[in-house]
Tab-separated table of C-alpha atoms in Angstrom:
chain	number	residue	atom	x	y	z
A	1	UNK	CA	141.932	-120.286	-208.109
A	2	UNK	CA	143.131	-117.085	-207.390
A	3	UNK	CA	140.997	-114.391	-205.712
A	4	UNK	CA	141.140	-110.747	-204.298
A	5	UNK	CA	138.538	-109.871	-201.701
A	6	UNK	CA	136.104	-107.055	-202.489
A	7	UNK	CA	132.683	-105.806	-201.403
A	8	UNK	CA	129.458	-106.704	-202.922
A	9	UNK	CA	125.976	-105.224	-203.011
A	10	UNK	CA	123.236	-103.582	-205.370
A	11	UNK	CA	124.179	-102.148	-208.854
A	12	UNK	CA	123.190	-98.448	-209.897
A	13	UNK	CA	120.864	-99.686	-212.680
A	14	UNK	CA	117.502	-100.165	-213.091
A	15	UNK	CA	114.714	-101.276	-215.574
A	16	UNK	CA	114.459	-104.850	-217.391
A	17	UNK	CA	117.018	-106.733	-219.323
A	18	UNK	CA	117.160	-109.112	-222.560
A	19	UNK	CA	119.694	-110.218	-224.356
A	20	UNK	CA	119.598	-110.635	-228.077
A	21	UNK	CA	121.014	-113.104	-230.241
A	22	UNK	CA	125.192	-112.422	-231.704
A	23	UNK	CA	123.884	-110.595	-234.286
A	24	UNK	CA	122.052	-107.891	-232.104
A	25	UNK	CA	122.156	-104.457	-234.051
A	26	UNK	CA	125.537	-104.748	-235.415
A	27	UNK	CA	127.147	-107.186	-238.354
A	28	UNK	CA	127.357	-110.729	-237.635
A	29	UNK	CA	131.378	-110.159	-236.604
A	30	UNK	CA	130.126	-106.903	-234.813
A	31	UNK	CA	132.578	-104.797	-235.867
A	32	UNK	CA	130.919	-101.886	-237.760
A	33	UNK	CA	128.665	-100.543	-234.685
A	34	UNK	CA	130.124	-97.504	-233.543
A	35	UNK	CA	128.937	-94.876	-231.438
A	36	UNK	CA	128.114	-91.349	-232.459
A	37	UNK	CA	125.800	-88.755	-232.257
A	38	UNK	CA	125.652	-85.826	-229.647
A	39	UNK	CA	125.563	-87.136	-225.713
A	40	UNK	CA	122.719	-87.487	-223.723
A	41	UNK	CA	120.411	-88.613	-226.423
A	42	UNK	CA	119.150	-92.011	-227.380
A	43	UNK	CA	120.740	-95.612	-226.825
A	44	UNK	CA	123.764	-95.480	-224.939
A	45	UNK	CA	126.206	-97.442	-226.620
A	46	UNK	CA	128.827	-99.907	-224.928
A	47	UNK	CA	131.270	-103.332	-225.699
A	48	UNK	CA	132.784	-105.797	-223.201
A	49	UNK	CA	134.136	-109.135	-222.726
A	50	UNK	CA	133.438	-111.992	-220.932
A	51	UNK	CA	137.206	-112.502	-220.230
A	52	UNK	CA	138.679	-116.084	-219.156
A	53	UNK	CA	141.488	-117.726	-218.650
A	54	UNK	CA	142.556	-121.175	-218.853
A	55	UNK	CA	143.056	-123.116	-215.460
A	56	UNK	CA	143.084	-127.096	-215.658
A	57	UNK	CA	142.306	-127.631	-211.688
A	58	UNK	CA	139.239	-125.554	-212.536
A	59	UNK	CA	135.555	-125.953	-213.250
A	60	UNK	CA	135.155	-126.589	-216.840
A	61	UNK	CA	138.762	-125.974	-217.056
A	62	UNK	CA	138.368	-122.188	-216.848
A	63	UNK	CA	138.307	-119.214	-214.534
A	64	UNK	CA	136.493	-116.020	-215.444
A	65	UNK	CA	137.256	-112.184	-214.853
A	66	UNK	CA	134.603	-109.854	-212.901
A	67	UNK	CA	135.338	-106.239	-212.015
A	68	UNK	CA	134.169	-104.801	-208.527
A	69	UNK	CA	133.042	-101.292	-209.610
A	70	UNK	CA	132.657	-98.651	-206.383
A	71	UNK	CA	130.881	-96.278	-208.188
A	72	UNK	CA	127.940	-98.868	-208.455
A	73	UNK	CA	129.104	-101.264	-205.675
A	74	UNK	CA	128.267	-104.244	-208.408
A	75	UNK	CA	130.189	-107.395	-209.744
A	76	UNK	CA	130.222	-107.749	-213.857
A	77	UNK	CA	132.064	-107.992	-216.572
A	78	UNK	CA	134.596	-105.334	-218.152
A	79	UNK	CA	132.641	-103.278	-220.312
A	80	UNK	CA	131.991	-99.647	-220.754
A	81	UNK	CA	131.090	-96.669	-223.566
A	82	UNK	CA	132.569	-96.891	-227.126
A	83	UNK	CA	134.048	-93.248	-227.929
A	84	UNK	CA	132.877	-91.760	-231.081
A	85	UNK	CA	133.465	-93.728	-234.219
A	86	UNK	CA	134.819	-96.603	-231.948
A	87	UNK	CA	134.225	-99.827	-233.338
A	88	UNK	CA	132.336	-102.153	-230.815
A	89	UNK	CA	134.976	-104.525	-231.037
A	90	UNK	CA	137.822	-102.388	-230.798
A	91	UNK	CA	135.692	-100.688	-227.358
A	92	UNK	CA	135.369	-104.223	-225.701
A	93	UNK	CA	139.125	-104.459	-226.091
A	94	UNK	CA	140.092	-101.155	-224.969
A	95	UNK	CA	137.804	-101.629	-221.652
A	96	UNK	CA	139.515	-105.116	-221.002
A	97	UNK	CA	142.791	-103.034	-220.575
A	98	UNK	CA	141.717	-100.021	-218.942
A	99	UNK	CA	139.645	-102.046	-216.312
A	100	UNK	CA	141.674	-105.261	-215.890
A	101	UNK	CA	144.844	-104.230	-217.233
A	102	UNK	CA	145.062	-107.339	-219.160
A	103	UNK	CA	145.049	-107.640	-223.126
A	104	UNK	CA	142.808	-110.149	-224.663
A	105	UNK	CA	142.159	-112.353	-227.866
A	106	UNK	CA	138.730	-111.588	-228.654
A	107	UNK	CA	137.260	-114.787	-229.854
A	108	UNK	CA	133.005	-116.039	-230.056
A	109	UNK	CA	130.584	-112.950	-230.677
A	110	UNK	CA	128.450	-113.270	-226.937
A	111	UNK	CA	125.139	-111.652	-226.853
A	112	UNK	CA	123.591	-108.381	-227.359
A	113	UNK	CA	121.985	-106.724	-223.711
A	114	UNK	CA	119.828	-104.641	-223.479
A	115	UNK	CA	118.443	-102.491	-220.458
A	116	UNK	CA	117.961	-98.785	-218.757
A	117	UNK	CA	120.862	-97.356	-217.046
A	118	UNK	CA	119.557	-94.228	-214.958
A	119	UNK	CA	116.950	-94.201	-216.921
A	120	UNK	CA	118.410	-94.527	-220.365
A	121	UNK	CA	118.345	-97.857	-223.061
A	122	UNK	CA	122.019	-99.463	-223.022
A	123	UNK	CA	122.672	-101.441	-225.377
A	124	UNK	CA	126.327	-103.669	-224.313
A	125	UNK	CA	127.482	-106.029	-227.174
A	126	UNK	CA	129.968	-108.521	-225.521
A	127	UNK	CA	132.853	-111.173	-226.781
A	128	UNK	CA	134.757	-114.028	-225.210
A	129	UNK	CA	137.880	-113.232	-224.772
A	130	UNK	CA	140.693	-115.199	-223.644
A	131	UNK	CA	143.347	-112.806	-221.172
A	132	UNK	CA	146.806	-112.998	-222.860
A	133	UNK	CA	148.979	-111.053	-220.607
A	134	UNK	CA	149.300	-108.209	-218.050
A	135	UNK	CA	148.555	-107.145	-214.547
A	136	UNK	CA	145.382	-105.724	-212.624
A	137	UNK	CA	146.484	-102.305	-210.803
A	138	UNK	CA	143.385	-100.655	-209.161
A	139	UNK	CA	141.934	-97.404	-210.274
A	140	UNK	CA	138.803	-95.288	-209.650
A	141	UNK	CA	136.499	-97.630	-212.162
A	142	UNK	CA	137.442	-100.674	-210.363
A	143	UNK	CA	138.999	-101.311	-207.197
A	144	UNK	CA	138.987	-105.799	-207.064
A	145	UNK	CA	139.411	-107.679	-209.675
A	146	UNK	CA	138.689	-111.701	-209.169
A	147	UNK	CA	139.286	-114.618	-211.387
A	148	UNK	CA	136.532	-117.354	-210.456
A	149	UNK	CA	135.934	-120.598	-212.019
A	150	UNK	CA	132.504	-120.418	-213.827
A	151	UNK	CA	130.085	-121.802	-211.152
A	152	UNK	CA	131.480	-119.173	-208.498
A	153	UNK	CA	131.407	-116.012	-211.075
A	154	UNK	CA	127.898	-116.737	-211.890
A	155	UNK	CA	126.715	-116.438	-208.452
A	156	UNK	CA	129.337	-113.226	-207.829
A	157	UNK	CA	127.688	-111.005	-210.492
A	158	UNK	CA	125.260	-108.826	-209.230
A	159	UNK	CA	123.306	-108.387	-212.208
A	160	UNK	CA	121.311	-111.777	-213.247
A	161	UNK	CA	121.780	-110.374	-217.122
A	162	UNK	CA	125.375	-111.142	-216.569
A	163	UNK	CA	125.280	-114.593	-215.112
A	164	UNK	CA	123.659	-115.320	-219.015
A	165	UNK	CA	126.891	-114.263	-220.223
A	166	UNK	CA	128.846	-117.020	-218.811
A	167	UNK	CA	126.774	-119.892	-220.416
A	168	UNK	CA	127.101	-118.080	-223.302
A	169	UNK	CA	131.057	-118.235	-222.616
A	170	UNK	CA	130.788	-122.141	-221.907
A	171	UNK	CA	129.075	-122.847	-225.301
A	172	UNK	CA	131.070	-120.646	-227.278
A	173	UNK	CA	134.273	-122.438	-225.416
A	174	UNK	CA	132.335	-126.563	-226.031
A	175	UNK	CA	131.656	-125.571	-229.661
A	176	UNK	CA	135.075	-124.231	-230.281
């Protein structure tokens, strides 16, 4: 296992959380979501990945990415905003690089979250994604980056929405 050192502590969200099924609000492959419309108004729209990597000494023969984000002082996946006319999947890939610095295989359609961020409805559509290559330099979004086996990054994230996200992982990865 390989693992940086970070802080951890409370998140800067608030409000309730549910995750919907892989179809969500987008197509089944969820690929024709895309964000528009003039900012500040209505759901906020955002992509991620649950990304992993494979590791034979580890549990269930995997180890899992989480970000440490300052700005919030919280443990999760990559994710973030789609741009305008983004594609959801093409956002979840784009935020793998620009917060891990790793590119990814997107694989299994994860689930659908939903909650308020400072007061607003997210909604965060999420993929597995296996990492494929590249290295983790620090930035003002994320400052520690850790690779966990699955037991361990469950009880890292801060959010419990996010610990869903990595049985969802384990089932898309059994199933595959």
């Amino acid at each position: 296992m390989t693992e940086a050192t970070g802080p951890t502590g409370p998140t800067g969200t608030t409000g309730t959380a549910h995750a919907a099924g892989p179809t969500g609000t987008a197509d089944p492959a969820g690929t024709t979501r895309t964000a528009a419309g003039p900012k500040g108004r209505g759901t906020v729209l955002a992509a991620g990945c649950v990304l992993w990597r494979r590791v034979p000494s580890a549990d269930e023969g995997v180890e899992i990415c989480l970000v440490h984000r300052p700005k919030y002082d919280d443990w999760s996946h990559p994710k973030g905003k789609l741009k305008r006319g983004e594609s959801a999947l093409a956002g979840a890939v784009r935020e793998v690089l620009e917060e891990t610095g790793h590119h990814c295989a997107p694989g299994a359609r994860l689930d659908t979250v939903h909650y308020l961020a400072q007061g607003r409805p997210k909604e965060v559509i999420y993929w597995a994604a296996e990492a494929t290559a590249g290295v983790f330099v620090p930035n003002h979004e994320v400052d520690t980056l850790v690779w966990l086996p699955p037991s361990a990054a469950r009880d890292r994230l801060t959010q419990p929405r996010d610990r869903v996200l990595v049985d969802a992982l384990l089932n898309a990865l059994h199933s595959t």
